[in-house]
XYZ file of C-alpha atoms in Angstrom:
154
model
C 159.791 -60.316 -2.977
C 161.300 -63.736 -3.331
C 164.588 -63.686 -5.164
C 164.915 -66.416 -7.709
C 168.052 -67.254 -9.594
C 167.166 -68.278 -13.082
C 169.642 -70.065 -15.231
C 168.171 -70.198 -18.690
C 164.854 -69.485 -17.027
C 164.936 -72.798 -15.183
C 163.695 -71.941 -11.718
C 165.939 -72.542 -8.740
C 164.654 -71.259 -5.414
C 166.996 -69.363 -3.113
C 164.718 -68.588 -0.154
C 161.347 -69.397 1.439
C 158.459 -70.351 -0.817
C 155.595 -67.958 -1.494
C 152.224 -68.324 -3.144
C 152.677 -69.413 -6.731
C 150.696 -67.717 -9.475
C 151.386 -68.584 -13.080
C 149.619 -66.134 -15.391
C 148.801 -67.378 -18.876
C 150.185 -70.832 -18.085
C 153.818 -70.155 -19.073
C 155.229 -70.575 -15.573
C 156.168 -66.955 -14.877
C 155.509 -65.819 -11.329
C 154.705 -62.129 -11.181
C 155.568 -61.941 -7.476
C 159.154 -63.214 -7.819
C 162.544 -61.860 -8.854
C 164.468 -63.543 -11.669
C 167.974 -63.613 -13.070
C 167.938 -63.770 -16.886
C 170.629 -65.805 -18.626
C 170.563 -67.569 -21.961
C 171.833 -70.768 -23.486
C 174.544 -69.000 -25.507
C 176.289 -67.277 -22.582
C 175.287 -69.903 -19.993
C 175.166 -68.728 -16.385
C 178.392 -66.688 -16.816
C 176.504 -63.581 -18.000
C 173.138 -62.161 -16.927
C 170.905 -59.441 -18.317
C 172.016 -56.420 -16.323
C 171.509 -52.661 -15.940
C 173.093 -49.971 -13.826
C 171.243 -47.394 -11.794
C 173.021 -44.541 -13.605
C 172.424 -45.716 -17.178
C 169.437 -46.773 -19.259
C 171.509 -49.246 -21.257
C 170.861 -52.965 -20.825
C 173.903 -55.215 -21.054
C 175.013 -58.776 -20.312
C 177.073 -58.396 -17.146
C 179.217 -60.951 -15.380
C 176.817 -62.898 -13.192
C 176.941 -61.801 -9.584
C 174.864 -60.579 -6.674
C 173.900 -57.252 -8.289
C 170.602 -55.350 -8.111
C 170.806 -54.726 -11.856
C 170.444 -58.469 -12.451
C 167.157 -58.745 -10.550
C 164.094 -58.736 -12.795
C 160.379 -59.144 -12.257
C 157.461 -59.527 -14.611
C 154.069 -57.845 -14.593
C 151.311 -59.586 -16.490
C 149.636 -57.390 -19.101
C 147.193 -60.139 -20.115
C 147.207 -62.354 -23.190
C 150.655 -63.850 -22.417
C 152.184 -60.355 -22.550
C 154.429 -59.005 -19.806
C 156.391 -55.922 -18.914
C 159.891 -56.729 -17.649
C 161.038 -54.546 -14.732
C 164.432 -53.988 -13.169
C 165.080 -53.574 -9.453
C 165.291 -49.784 -9.941
C 161.658 -49.434 -11.075
C 162.276 -49.150 -14.833
C 160.990 -51.363 -17.641
C 162.768 -53.067 -20.523
C 161.808 -51.165 -23.665
C 162.704 -51.258 -27.347
C 161.989 -48.901 -30.236
C 160.641 -50.301 -33.506
C 163.525 -48.869 -35.541
C 166.232 -49.925 -33.059
C 167.843 -53.260 -32.236
C 169.018 -52.656 -28.693
C 166.681 -52.735 -25.686
C 166.979 -50.018 -23.045
C 165.432 -49.103 -19.709
C 162.687 -46.495 -19.408
C 159.812 -45.504 -17.162
C 156.554 -47.396 -17.630
C 154.427 -45.621 -20.223
C 152.288 -48.422 -21.663
C 154.269 -48.141 -24.907
C 154.243 -50.980 -27.444
C 158.015 -51.475 -26.975
C 157.398 -52.355 -23.319
C 155.228 -55.390 -24.156
C 157.043 -58.725 -24.203
C 155.740 -62.221 -24.930
C 157.226 -65.169 -23.041
C 156.893 -68.481 -24.881
C 158.047 -71.800 -23.479
C 160.094 -73.752 -26.004
C 160.226 -77.522 -26.446
C 163.811 -77.544 -25.103
C 162.567 -76.249 -21.703
C 163.905 -72.762 -22.361
C 161.840 -69.658 -23.019
C 161.844 -67.226 -25.917
C 161.247 -63.553 -25.101
C 159.840 -61.586 -28.041
C 158.930 -57.938 -28.374
C 155.659 -56.587 -29.755
C 157.291 -56.268 -33.186
C 157.935 -60.032 -33.367
C 161.680 -59.882 -32.699
C 163.427 -62.137 -30.194
C 165.645 -61.015 -27.329
C 169.112 -62.330 -28.161
C 172.744 -61.621 -27.338
C 175.458 -60.583 -29.753
C 178.296 -63.055 -30.048
C 180.728 -60.404 -31.274
C 182.631 -59.854 -28.027
C 180.485 -57.418 -26.033
C 177.567 -59.840 -25.854
C 175.076 -56.974 -25.621
C 171.369 -57.810 -25.639
C 169.550 -57.070 -28.879
C 166.304 -57.880 -30.619
C 166.519 -59.720 -33.943
C 164.467 -61.969 -36.196
C 163.337 -65.157 -34.470
C 165.761 -67.999 -35.212
C 166.789 -71.319 -33.725
C 169.946 -69.938 -32.073
C 171.143 -70.369 -28.494
C 171.147 -66.642 -27.706
C 167.342 -66.648 -27.968
C 166.803 -69.420 -25.415
C 166.454 -67.907 -21.940
């Protein structure tokens, strides 16, 4: 797969081009790897996971497998978000923090990617909450009510 570095979801190619397929017209290639950063943390922190833990976190940006993500189209502008270890980003309805799990076609594994007018993207879960980062020091990813805040622009 082609590895793509994504700073705030703006695409910057790092190797040879491959066939481009943009499902649902939002500009997400399902045959590419992405790095996920947001406007709040800039390119200093990336959505990250470790092989030994199911916790998602915002790690210092680097050349780490846990910062490589790919999308699978589920139709209707919905995607599952996969890590390089074969797990999917998941969230429970009663919880605020996303985690990694095996694909099970669960509602918490459905994400909507919406291009914003500022050329960023908003990632929302099936419950209508936006993927965001906490500004309280640890900068962990969380899902919260949709708002016009920089942590929700990826």
